[in-house]
Amino acid sequence: MADQGCFVLSEGESPIAVGYDTAIAKLREFSSLGHAENLLADVSRERRTDKSRPILFVGHSLGGLVIKQALIRSAEYLAHKQDANLDSIYQNTCGVIFFGTPHRGSDKAGQAHIIVDLAKLALRQPNAKLLRTLEEESDVLEHQRKSFASVTEMLPITCFYEEVPMGVVGMVVPERSACIDGFRVRTGGIPKNHTEMCKFASEKDIGYKRTLGHIHDIVDIVLEDSARKASLAAEKEKKRHAAMDETPPARNQGSEAVAQKASAEEVSTIFGSETVKNSVAVKEPSK
């Protein structure tokens, strides 16, 4: 997984790697989370042949913030019925795994300060204007955190945090910052520093095993939810058929009146108009 990027895992497919060039000093675009729209467009393009495939997002560091904003935007597209291609991404996301994503501030530093440190780490020498922009958008990032929580209430999420400090920098994204609260949120540590925590030497790597374990757990949750929904749908359909079998056919008084009129006309032909009048009086439905 590339630094500061994200993966999009689709069931039955190879991972789709989506990233952005952290060597470009125009990270102001990232601070406004404009990469989220690009992510939605890229994922949508890869899914044109099957828009219902489940998606598992995996993001490292600032890439996790891009994923969060992308899901918020996709949910907005769904709410406003703006774009069926883009809103299907939110509807079919089955889980998210974050590696060292700064969701909020820590005990020692605010969220904006942590993101500034990440920008320095990624860009080596970011300009002062960029750092001011990141610091000023702390309110925007807090709003994003709350919005993401509201649209992913029942979504399985895993938050991994670094367990090894980076030289003089220390812990880049501390545990409190890397973990969020939620009904289906699970957390875990990776015994590596921030930049190495998503790079696995082999299948024996403990970080790899922990990550794979959480992926399997998310898949199990999705399968259980699908089975439960299928069972509920089958039960609902069964009750609907049972109700149809028990309901007697409704009487159609309009058709009955037409039939009575036709009978009266036939009687008129045989017995004369006076007999028809009496026949209609007898056969007419009571009011």
GROMACS .gro file of C-alpha atoms in nm:
model
  287
    1MET     CA    1   0.000   0.000   0.000
    2ALA     CA    2   0.143   0.335  -0.100
    3ASP     CA    3   0.200   0.597   0.166
    4GLN     CA    4  -0.086   0.841   0.215
    5GLY     CA    5  -0.307   0.645  -0.023
    6CYS     CA    6  -0.593   0.402  -0.017
    7PHE     CA    7  -0.701   0.070  -0.161
    8VAL     CA    8  -1.049  -0.025  -0.272
    9LEU     CA    9  -1.115  -0.394  -0.232
   10SER     CA   10  -1.404  -0.538  -0.431
   11GLU     CA   11  -1.524  -0.891  -0.364
   12GLY     CA   12  -1.401  -1.134  -0.627
   13GLU     CA   13  -1.165  -0.880  -0.779
   14SER     CA   14  -0.802  -0.774  -0.741
   15PRO     CA   15  -0.757  -0.464  -0.521
   16ILE     CA   16  -0.804  -0.132  -0.694
   17ALA     CA   17  -0.521   0.102  -0.591
   18VAL     CA   18  -0.619   0.467  -0.571
   19GLY     CA   19  -0.370   0.727  -0.455
   20TYR     CA   20  -0.248   1.082  -0.491
   21ASP     CA   21   0.097   1.228  -0.539
   22THR     CA   22   0.224   1.340  -0.202
   23ALA     CA   23   0.532   1.486  -0.368
   24ILE     CA   24   0.321   1.767  -0.506
   25ALA     CA   25   0.323   2.071  -0.281
   26LYS     CA   26  -0.035   2.155  -0.380
   27LEU     CA   27  -0.175   1.968  -0.081
   28ARG     CA   28  -0.415   2.259  -0.032
   29GLU     CA   29  -0.645   2.057  -0.256
   30PHE     CA   30  -0.629   1.775  -0.006
   31SER     CA   31  -0.708   2.002   0.283
   32SER     CA   32  -1.039   2.081   0.118
   33LEU     CA   33  -1.082   1.705   0.056
   34GLY     CA   34  -1.125   1.753  -0.317
   35HIS     CA   35  -0.963   1.414  -0.372
   36ALA     CA   36  -1.286   1.254  -0.248
   37GLU     CA   37  -1.468   1.335  -0.572
   38ASN     CA   38  -1.180   1.187  -0.771
   39LEU     CA   39  -1.195   0.872  -0.561
   40LEU     CA   40  -1.569   0.833  -0.624
   41ALA     CA   41  -1.520   0.883  -0.997
   42ASP     CA   42  -1.232   0.634  -1.012
   43VAL     CA   43  -1.421   0.366  -0.819
   44SER     CA   44  -1.739   0.423  -1.019
   45ARG     CA   45  -1.546   0.380  -1.344
   46GLU     CA   46  -1.406   0.045  -1.227
   47ARG     CA   47  -1.755  -0.078  -1.133
   48ARG     CA   48  -1.955   0.006  -1.442
   49THR     CA   49  -2.011  -0.360  -1.531
   50ASP     CA   50  -2.139  -0.451  -1.184
   51LYS     CA   51  -2.254  -0.169  -0.957
   52SER     CA   52  -2.381  -0.405  -0.685
   53ARG     CA   53  -2.046  -0.563  -0.593
   54PRO     CA   54  -1.960  -0.514  -0.222
   55ILE     CA   55  -1.671  -0.275  -0.151
   56LEU     CA   56  -1.418  -0.281   0.132
   57PHE     CA   57  -1.210   0.037   0.155
   58VAL     CA   58  -0.860   0.030   0.303
   59GLY     CA   59  -0.684   0.362   0.368
   60HIS     CA   60  -0.354   0.470   0.521
   61SER     CA   61  -0.290   0.801   0.699
   62LEU     CA   62  -0.445   1.098   0.515
   63GLY     CA   63  -0.590   0.855   0.260
   64GLY     CA   64  -0.837   0.751   0.528
   65LEU     CA   65  -0.972   1.107   0.539
   66VAL     CA   66  -1.026   1.093   0.163
   67ILE     CA   67  -1.227   0.770   0.204
   68LYS     CA   68  -1.439   0.925   0.479
   69GLN     CA   69  -1.523   1.229   0.269
   70ALA     CA   70  -1.595   1.012  -0.036
   71LEU     CA   71  -1.850   0.806   0.158
   72ILE     CA   72  -2.009   1.123   0.298
   73ARG     CA   73  -2.042   1.263  -0.055
   74SER     CA   74  -2.177   0.934  -0.191
   75ALA     CA   75  -2.440   0.930   0.086
   76GLU     CA   76  -2.535   1.286  -0.011
   77TYR     CA   77  -2.572   1.182  -0.375
   78LEU     CA   78  -2.806   0.906  -0.257
   79ALA     CA   79  -3.013   1.135  -0.035
   80HIS     CA   80  -3.062   1.387  -0.316
   81LYS     CA   81  -3.089   1.126  -0.594
   82GLN     CA   82  -2.822   1.311  -0.792
   83ASP     CA   83  -2.612   1.033  -0.942
   84ALA     CA   84  -2.697   0.662  -0.939
   85ASN     CA   85  -2.339   0.563  -1.022
   86LEU     CA   86  -2.184   0.757  -0.735
   87ASP     CA   87  -2.450   0.685  -0.473
   88SER     CA   88  -2.417   0.309  -0.537
   89ILE     CA   89  -2.068   0.325  -0.384
   90TYR     CA   90  -2.210   0.422  -0.045
   91GLN     CA   91  -2.492   0.167  -0.073
   92ASN     CA   92  -2.251  -0.119  -0.149
   93THR     CA   93  -1.969  -0.036   0.091
   94CYS     CA   94  -1.943  -0.326   0.332
   95GLY     CA   95  -1.660  -0.199   0.551
   96VAL     CA   96  -1.359   0.030   0.596
   97ILE     CA   97  -1.013  -0.039   0.740
   98PHE     CA   98  -0.803   0.259   0.849
   99PHE     CA   99  -0.427   0.255   0.910
  100GLY     CA  100  -0.304   0.547   1.118
  101THR     CA  101  -0.574   0.788   1.003
  102PRO     CA  102  -0.597   1.104   1.217
  103HIS     CA  103  -0.971   1.103   1.292
  104ARG     CA  104  -0.937   1.350   1.579
  105GLY     CA  105  -0.684   1.517   1.805
  106SER     CA  106  -0.488   1.341   2.077
  107ASP     CA  107  -0.433   1.431   2.440
  108LYS     CA  108  -0.123   1.631   2.345
  109ALA     CA  109  -0.219   1.776   2.006
  110GLY     CA  110  -0.524   1.881   1.811
  111GLN     CA  111  -0.627   1.709   1.490
  112ALA     CA  112  -0.502   1.995   1.271
  113HIS     CA  113  -0.162   1.981   1.443
  114ILE     CA  114  -0.135   1.606   1.376
  115ILE     CA  115  -0.227   1.656   1.009
  116VAL     CA  116   0.032   1.932   0.979
  117ASP     CA  117   0.293   1.686   1.113
  118LEU     CA  118   0.179   1.432   0.853
  119ALA     CA  119   0.212   1.694   0.580
  120LYS     CA  120   0.565   1.771   0.694
  121LEU     CA  121   0.644   1.400   0.697
  122ALA     CA  122   0.504   1.344   0.348
  123LEU     CA  123   0.623   1.660   0.177
  124ARG     CA  124   0.946   1.712   0.368
  125GLN     CA  125   0.930   2.091   0.316
  126PRO     CA  126   0.565   2.202   0.282
  127ASN     CA  127   0.514   2.574   0.237
  128ALA     CA  128   0.386   2.795   0.518
  129LYS     CA  129   0.063   2.873   0.331
  130LEU     CA  130  -0.022   2.503   0.320
  131LEU     CA  131   0.034   2.459   0.693
  132ARG     CA  132  -0.187   2.760   0.773
  133THR     CA  133  -0.460   2.617   0.552
  134LEU     CA  134  -0.449   2.281   0.732
  135GLU     CA  135  -0.464   2.448   1.072
  136GLU     CA  136  -0.756   2.670   0.971
  137GLU     CA  137  -0.961   2.373   0.853
  138SER     CA  138  -0.979   2.202   1.191
  139ASP     CA  139  -1.350   2.292   1.214
  140VAL     CA  140  -1.411   2.133   0.873
  141LEU     CA  141  -1.236   1.815   0.984
  142GLU     CA  142  -1.444   1.801   1.303
  143HIS     CA  143  -1.761   1.837   1.095
  144GLN     CA  144  -1.636   1.554   0.873
  145ARG     CA  145  -1.587   1.328   1.175
  146LYS     CA  146  -1.948   1.382   1.289
  147SER     CA  147  -2.091   1.344   0.937
  148PHE     CA  148  -1.901   1.020   0.881
  149ALA     CA  149  -2.031   0.880   1.211
  150SER     CA  150  -2.390   0.953   1.107
  151VAL     CA  151  -2.369   0.784   0.766
  152THR     CA  152  -2.173   0.477   0.884
  153GLU     CA  153  -2.359   0.394   1.204
  154MET     CA  154  -2.395   0.021   1.120
  155LEU     CA  155  -2.089  -0.014   0.894
  156PRO     CA  156  -1.812  -0.251   1.010
  157ILE     CA  157  -1.497  -0.042   1.064
  158THR     CA  158  -1.148  -0.132   1.182
  159CYS     CA  159  -0.899   0.128   1.304
  160PHE     CA  160  -0.532   0.029   1.327
  161TYR     CA  161  -0.284   0.245   1.517
  162GLU     CA  162   0.097   0.251   1.517
  163GLU     CA  163   0.282   0.101   1.814
  164VAL     CA  164   0.637   0.211   1.730
  165PRO     CA  165   0.750   0.578   1.737
  166MET     CA  166   0.936   0.738   1.445
  167GLY     CA  167   1.274   0.856   1.571
  168VAL     CA  168   1.259   1.210   1.706
  169VAL     CA  169   0.906   1.256   1.569
  170GLY     CA  170   0.760   1.000   1.806
  171MET     CA  171   0.409   0.866   1.757
  172VAL     CA  172   0.280   1.046   1.448
  173VAL     CA  173  -0.087   0.947   1.493
  174PRO     CA  174  -0.143   0.833   1.852
  175GLU     CA  175  -0.397   0.563   1.937
  176ARG     CA  176  -0.663   0.810   2.051
  177SER     CA  177  -0.642   0.998   1.723
  178ALA     CA  178  -0.635   0.685   1.507
  179CYS     CA  179  -0.945   0.527   1.666
  180ILE     CA  180  -1.307   0.632   1.642
  181ASP     CA  181  -1.616   0.532   1.838
  182GLY     CA  182  -1.900   0.329   1.693
  183PHE     CA  183  -2.124   0.027   1.736
  184ARG     CA  184  -1.931  -0.181   1.480
  185VAL     CA  185  -1.587  -0.027   1.524
  186ARG     CA  186  -1.295  -0.250   1.621
  187THR     CA  187  -0.941  -0.135   1.694
  188GLY     CA  188  -0.597  -0.293   1.685
  189GLY     CA  189  -0.230  -0.207   1.702
  190ILE     CA  190   0.040  -0.270   1.443
  191PRO     CA  191   0.394  -0.308   1.590
  192LYS     CA  192   0.550  -0.070   1.338
  193ASN     CA  193   0.591   0.304   1.293
  194HIS     CA  194   0.351   0.524   1.097
  195THR     CA  195   0.503   0.485   0.751
  196GLU     CA  196   0.575   0.111   0.783
  197MET     CA  197   0.252  -0.002   0.950
  198CYS     CA  198   0.080  -0.094   0.623
  199LYS     CA  199   0.380  -0.264   0.462
  200PHE     CA  200   0.404  -0.637   0.523
  201ALA     CA  201   0.715  -0.844   0.452
  202SER     CA  202   0.527  -1.173   0.423
  203GLU     CA  203   0.215  -1.362   0.523
  204LYS     CA  204   0.387  -1.438   0.855
  205ASP     CA  205   0.400  -1.068   0.943
  206ILE     CA  206   0.182  -1.008   1.250
  207GLY     CA  207   0.044  -0.692   1.091
  208TYR     CA  208  -0.061  -0.893   0.786
  209LYS     CA  209  -0.228  -1.159   1.003
  210ARG     CA  210  -0.418  -0.899   1.205
  211THR     CA  211  -0.532  -0.716   0.894
  212LEU     CA  212  -0.644  -1.036   0.722
  213GLY     CA  213  -0.829  -1.141   1.036
  214HIS     CA  214  -1.027  -0.817   1.040
  215ILE     CA  215  -1.104  -0.851   0.670
  216HIS     CA  216  -1.242  -1.199   0.732
  217ASP     CA  217  -1.449  -1.064   1.024
  218ILE     CA  218  -1.600  -0.793   0.805
  219VAL     CA  219  -1.681  -1.046   0.532
  220ASP     CA  220  -1.849  -1.271   0.792
  221ILE     CA  221  -2.061  -0.978   0.913
  222VAL     CA  222  -2.166  -0.899   0.556
  223LEU     CA  223  -2.262  -1.262   0.492
  224GLU     CA  224  -2.462  -1.277   0.816
  225ASP     CA  225  -2.644  -0.955   0.730
  226SER     CA  226  -2.721  -1.081   0.380
  227ALA     CA  227  -2.856  -1.411   0.513
  228ARG     CA  228  -3.073  -1.229   0.768
  229LYS     CA  229  -3.213  -0.992   0.504
  230ALA     CA  230  -3.286  -1.284   0.270
  231SER     CA  231  -3.466  -1.469   0.551
  232LEU     CA  232  -3.677  -1.163   0.638
  233ALA     CA  233  -3.764  -1.107   0.273
  234ALA     CA  234  -3.868  -1.472   0.232
  235GLU     CA  235  -4.084  -1.457   0.545
  236LYS     CA  236  -4.249  -1.136   0.425
  237GLU     CA  237  -4.323  -1.291   0.087
  238LYS     CA  238  -4.466  -1.600   0.255
  239LYS     CA  239  -4.703  -1.390   0.466
  240ARG     CA  240  -4.810  -1.193   0.160
  241HIS     CA  241  -4.904  -1.510  -0.027
  242ALA     CA  242  -5.087  -1.644   0.278
  243ALA     CA  243  -5.288  -1.322   0.307
  244MET     CA  244  -5.380  -1.341  -0.062
  245ASP     CA  245  -5.504  -1.700  -0.023
  246GLU     CA  246  -5.724  -1.608   0.277
  247THR     CA  247  -5.880  -1.296   0.123
  248PRO     CA  248  -6.218  -1.367  -0.049
  249PRO     CA  249  -6.263  -1.219  -0.394
  250ALA     CA  250  -6.414  -0.869  -0.376
  251ARG     CA  251  -6.762  -0.818  -0.518
  252ASN     CA  252  -6.774  -0.584  -0.812
  253GLN     CA  253  -7.107  -0.405  -0.783
  254GLY     CA  254  -7.041  -0.209  -1.101
  255SER     CA  255  -7.010  -0.527  -1.308
  256GLU     CA  256  -7.312  -0.676  -1.131
  257ALA     CA  257  -7.527  -0.375  -1.220
  258VAL     CA  258  -7.420  -0.399  -1.585
  259ALA     CA  259  -7.513  -0.768  -1.588
  260GLN     CA  260  -7.853  -0.689  -1.433
  261LYS     CA  261  -7.920  -0.423  -1.697
  262ALA     CA  262  -7.832  -0.665  -1.973
  263SER     CA  263  -8.074  -0.923  -1.823
  264ALA     CA  264  -8.348  -0.661  -1.804
  265GLU     CA  265  -8.303  -0.573  -2.168
  266GLU     CA  266  -8.332  -0.941  -2.260
  267VAL     CA  267  -8.654  -0.966  -2.056
  268SER     CA  268  -8.791  -0.655  -2.227
  269THR     CA  269  -8.748  -0.816  -2.562
  270ILE     CA  270  -8.955  -1.116  -2.454
  271PHE     CA  271  -9.219  -0.976  -2.215
  272GLY     CA  272  -9.250  -0.605  -2.290
  273SER     CA  273  -9.140  -0.286  -2.116
  274GLU     CA  274  -9.370  -0.310  -1.811
  275THR     CA  275  -9.228  -0.647  -1.712
  276VAL     CA  276  -8.878  -0.507  -1.758
  277LYS     CA  277  -8.953  -0.221  -1.517
  278ASN     CA  278  -9.067  -0.465  -1.250
  279SER     CA  279  -8.766  -0.688  -1.312
  280VAL     CA  280  -8.525  -0.397  -1.270
  281ALA     CA  281  -8.697  -0.291  -0.947
  282VAL     CA  282  -8.648  -0.637  -0.805
  283LYS     CA  283  -8.291  -0.690  -0.926
  284GLU     CA  284  -8.147  -0.343  -0.856
  285PRO     CA  285  -7.899  -0.355  -0.563
  286SER     CA  286  -8.036  -0.195  -0.248
  287LYS     CA  287  -7.886   0.144  -0.163
   0.00000   0.00000   0.00000
